[in-house]
JSON list of C-alpha atoms in Angstrom, two decimals:
[
{"chain": "A", "resi": 1, "resn": "ASP", "atom": "CA", "xyz": [97.73, -176.93, -27.96]},
{"chain": "A", "resi": 2, "resn": "ASP", "atom": "CA", "xyz": [94.20, -176.46, -26.63]},
{"chain": "A", "resi": 3, "resn": "ALA", "atom": "CA", "xyz": [93.38, -180.12, -27.21]},
{"chain": "A", "resi": 4, "resn": "GLU", "atom": "CA", "xyz": [96.51, -181.11, -25.34]},
{"chain": "A", "resi": 5, "resn": "ALA", "atom": "CA", "xyz": [95.57, -178.90, -22.39]},
{"chain": "A", "resi": 6, "resn": "VAL", "atom": "CA", "xyz": [92.09, -180.43, -22.26]},
{"chain": "A", "resi": 7, "resn": "CYS", "atom": "CA", "xyz": [93.59, -183.95, -22.30]},
{"chain": "A", "resi": 8, "resn": "LYS", "atom": "CA", "xyz": [95.99, -183.08, -19.49]},
{"chain": "A", "resi": 9, "resn": "ARG", "atom": "CA", "xyz": [93.11, -181.79, -17.39]},
{"chain": "A", "resi": 10, "resn": "ALA", "atom": "CA", "xyz": [91.16, -184.97, -18.13]},
{"chain": "A", "resi": 11, "resn": "LEU", "atom": "CA", "xyz": [94.08, -187.06, -16.84]},
{"chain": "A", "resi": 12, "resn": "ASP", "atom": "CA", "xyz": [94.09, -184.99, -13.64]},
{"chain": "A", "resi": 13, "resn": "VAL", "atom": "CA", "xyz": [90.42, -185.85, -13.11]},
{"chain": "A", "resi": 14, "resn": "GLY", "atom": "CA", "xyz": [91.13, -189.56, -13.17]},
{"chain": "A", "resi": 15, "resn": "GLY", "atom": "CA", "xyz": [88.76, -192.16, -14.53]},
{"chain": "A", "resi": 16, "resn": "ASP", "atom": "CA", "xyz": [88.94, -195.87, -15.14]},
{"chain": "A", "resi": 17, "resn": "GLY", "atom": "CA", "xyz": [91.58, -197.69, -17.15]},
{"chain": "A", "resi": 18, "resn": "LYS", "atom": "CA", "xyz": [89.77, -197.39, -20.47]},
{"chain": "A", "resi": 19, "resn": "PHE", "atom": "CA", "xyz": [89.23, -193.66, -19.97]},
{"chain": "A", "resi": 20, "resn": "ARG", "atom": "CA", "xyz": [92.88, -193.07, -19.06]},
{"chain": "A", "resi": 21, "resn": "SER", "atom": "CA", "xyz": [93.93, -195.25, -21.98]},
{"chain": "A", "resi": 22, "resn": "SER", "atom": "CA", "xyz": [91.84, -193.20, -24.40]},
{"chain": "A", "resi": 23, "resn": "VAL", "atom": "CA", "xyz": [93.12, -189.88, -23.09]},
{"chain": "A", "resi": 24, "resn": "ASN", "atom": "CA", "xyz": [96.75, -191.06, -23.24]},
{"chain": "A", "resi": 25, "resn": "TYR", "atom": "CA", "xyz": [96.16, -192.35, -26.77]},
{"chain": "A", "resi": 26, "resn": "ASN", "atom": "CA", "xyz": [94.85, -188.95, -27.82]},
{"chain": "A", "resi": 27, "resn": "MET", "atom": "CA", "xyz": [97.84, -187.27, -26.18]},
{"chain": "A", "resi": 28, "resn": "GLY", "atom": "CA", "xyz": [100.09, -189.60, -28.14]},
{"chain": "A", "resi": 29, "resn": "VAL", "atom": "CA", "xyz": [98.40, -188.67, -31.40]},
{"chain": "A", "resi": 30, "resn": "ILE", "atom": "CA", "xyz": [98.80, -184.97, -30.60]},
{"chain": "A", "resi": 31, "resn": "ALA", "atom": "CA", "xyz": [102.47, -185.42, -29.68]},
{"chain": "A", "resi": 32, "resn": "LYS", "atom": "CA", "xyz": [103.13, -187.40, -32.86]},
{"chain": "A", "resi": 33, "resn": "LYS", "atom": "CA", "xyz": [101.45, -184.80, -35.06]},
{"chain": "A", "resi": 34, "resn": "THR", "atom": "CA", "xyz": [103.49, -182.04, -33.47]},
{"chain": "A", "resi": 35, "resn": "GLY", "atom": "CA", "xyz": [106.79, -183.84, -34.03]},
{"chain": "A", "resi": 36, "resn": "ARG", "atom": "CA", "xyz": [107.42, -185.03, -30.48]},
{"chain": "A", "resi": 37, "resn": "ALA", "atom": "CA", "xyz": [108.00, -188.72, -31.09]},
{"chain": "A", "resi": 38, "resn": "GLN", "atom": "CA", "xyz": [109.48, -189.50, -27.67]},
{"chain": "A", "resi": 39, "resn": "ASP", "atom": "CA", "xyz": [106.53, -187.89, -25.89]},
{"chain": "A", "resi": 40, "resn": "ALA", "atom": "CA", "xyz": [104.18, -189.81, -28.19]},
{"chain": "A", "resi": 41, "resn": "ILE", "atom": "CA", "xyz": [105.86, -193.11, -27.29]},
{"chain": "A", "resi": 42, "resn": "ARG", "atom": "CA", "xyz": [105.45, -192.35, -23.57]},
{"chain": "A", "resi": 43, "resn": "TYR", "atom": "CA", "xyz": [101.77, -191.55, -24.03]},
{"chain": "A", "resi": 44, "resn": "PHE", "atom": "CA", "xyz": [101.15, -194.69, -26.07]},
{"chain": "A", "resi": 45, "resn": "GLU", "atom": "CA", "xyz": [102.97, -196.72, -23.40]},
{"chain": "A", "resi": 46, "resn": "ALA", "atom": "CA", "xyz": [100.76, -195.19, -20.72]},
{"chain": "A", "resi": 47, "resn": "SER", "atom": "CA", "xyz": [97.72, -195.97, -22.86]},
{"chain": "A", "resi": 48, "resn": "VAL", "atom": "CA", "xyz": [98.67, -199.63, -23.11]},
{"chain": "A", "resi": 49, "resn": "ALA", "atom": "CA", "xyz": [99.52, -199.78, -19.40]},
{"chain": "A", "resi": 50, "resn": "ALA", "atom": "CA", "xyz": [96.06, -198.43, -18.52]},
{"chain": "A", "resi": 51, "resn": "ASN", "atom": "CA", "xyz": [94.33, -200.81, -20.94]},
{"chain": "A", "resi": 52, "resn": "PRO", "atom": "CA", "xyz": [96.47, -203.68, -22.25]},
{"chain": "A", "resi": 53, "resn": "GLY", "atom": "CA", "xyz": [93.75, -204.44, -24.82]},
{"chain": "A", "resi": 54, "resn": "ASN", "atom": "CA", "xyz": [94.30, -201.13, -26.62]},
{"chain": "A", "resi": 55, "resn": "LYS", "atom": "CA", "xyz": [95.77, -202.53, -29.83]},
{"chain": "A", "resi": 56, "resn": "GLY", "atom": "CA", "xyz": [95.72, -199.14, -31.55]},
{"chain": "A", "resi": 57, "resn": "ALA", "atom": "CA", "xyz": [98.04, -197.65, -28.96]},
{"chain": "A", "resi": 58, "resn": "ALA", "atom": "CA", "xyz": [100.31, -200.69, -29.09]},
{"chain": "A", "resi": 59, "resn": "ALA", "atom": "CA", "xyz": [100.50, -200.41, -32.89]},
{"chain": "A", "resi": 60, "resn": "LYS", "atom": "CA", "xyz": [101.31, -196.67, -32.82]},
{"chain": "A", "resi": 61, "resn": "ARG", "atom": "CA", "xyz": [103.99, -197.28, -30.17]},
{"chain": "A", "resi": 62, "resn": "ALA", "atom": "CA", "xyz": [105.55, -200.03, -32.28]},
{"chain": "A", "resi": 63, "resn": "GLU", "atom": "CA", "xyz": [105.42, -197.82, -35.38]},
{"chain": "A", "resi": 64, "resn": "LEU", "atom": "CA", "xyz": [107.27, -195.00, -33.60]},
{"chain": "A", "resi": 65, "resn": "ARG", "atom": "CA", "xyz": [109.83, -197.41, -32.22]},
{"chain": "A", "resi": 66, "resn": "GLY", "atom": "CA", "xyz": [110.41, -198.80, -35.69]},
{"chain": "A", "resi": 67, "resn": "ASN", "atom": "CA", "xyz": [109.13, -202.29, -34.81]}
]
């Protein structure tokens, strides 16, 4: 929960696309580990949107979608 709060604050600060992509990726990992698959998918989607080259986020999103 603390890690998630830190990530949310980091998103409020802003940053470039790669930074936002990394933070959203981490949020997705946290959501997945805590059993919130739909939240995880949204975070991985935001990660890819911020940095289309983030193949890790795209792979995690596809895994959760069953693709």
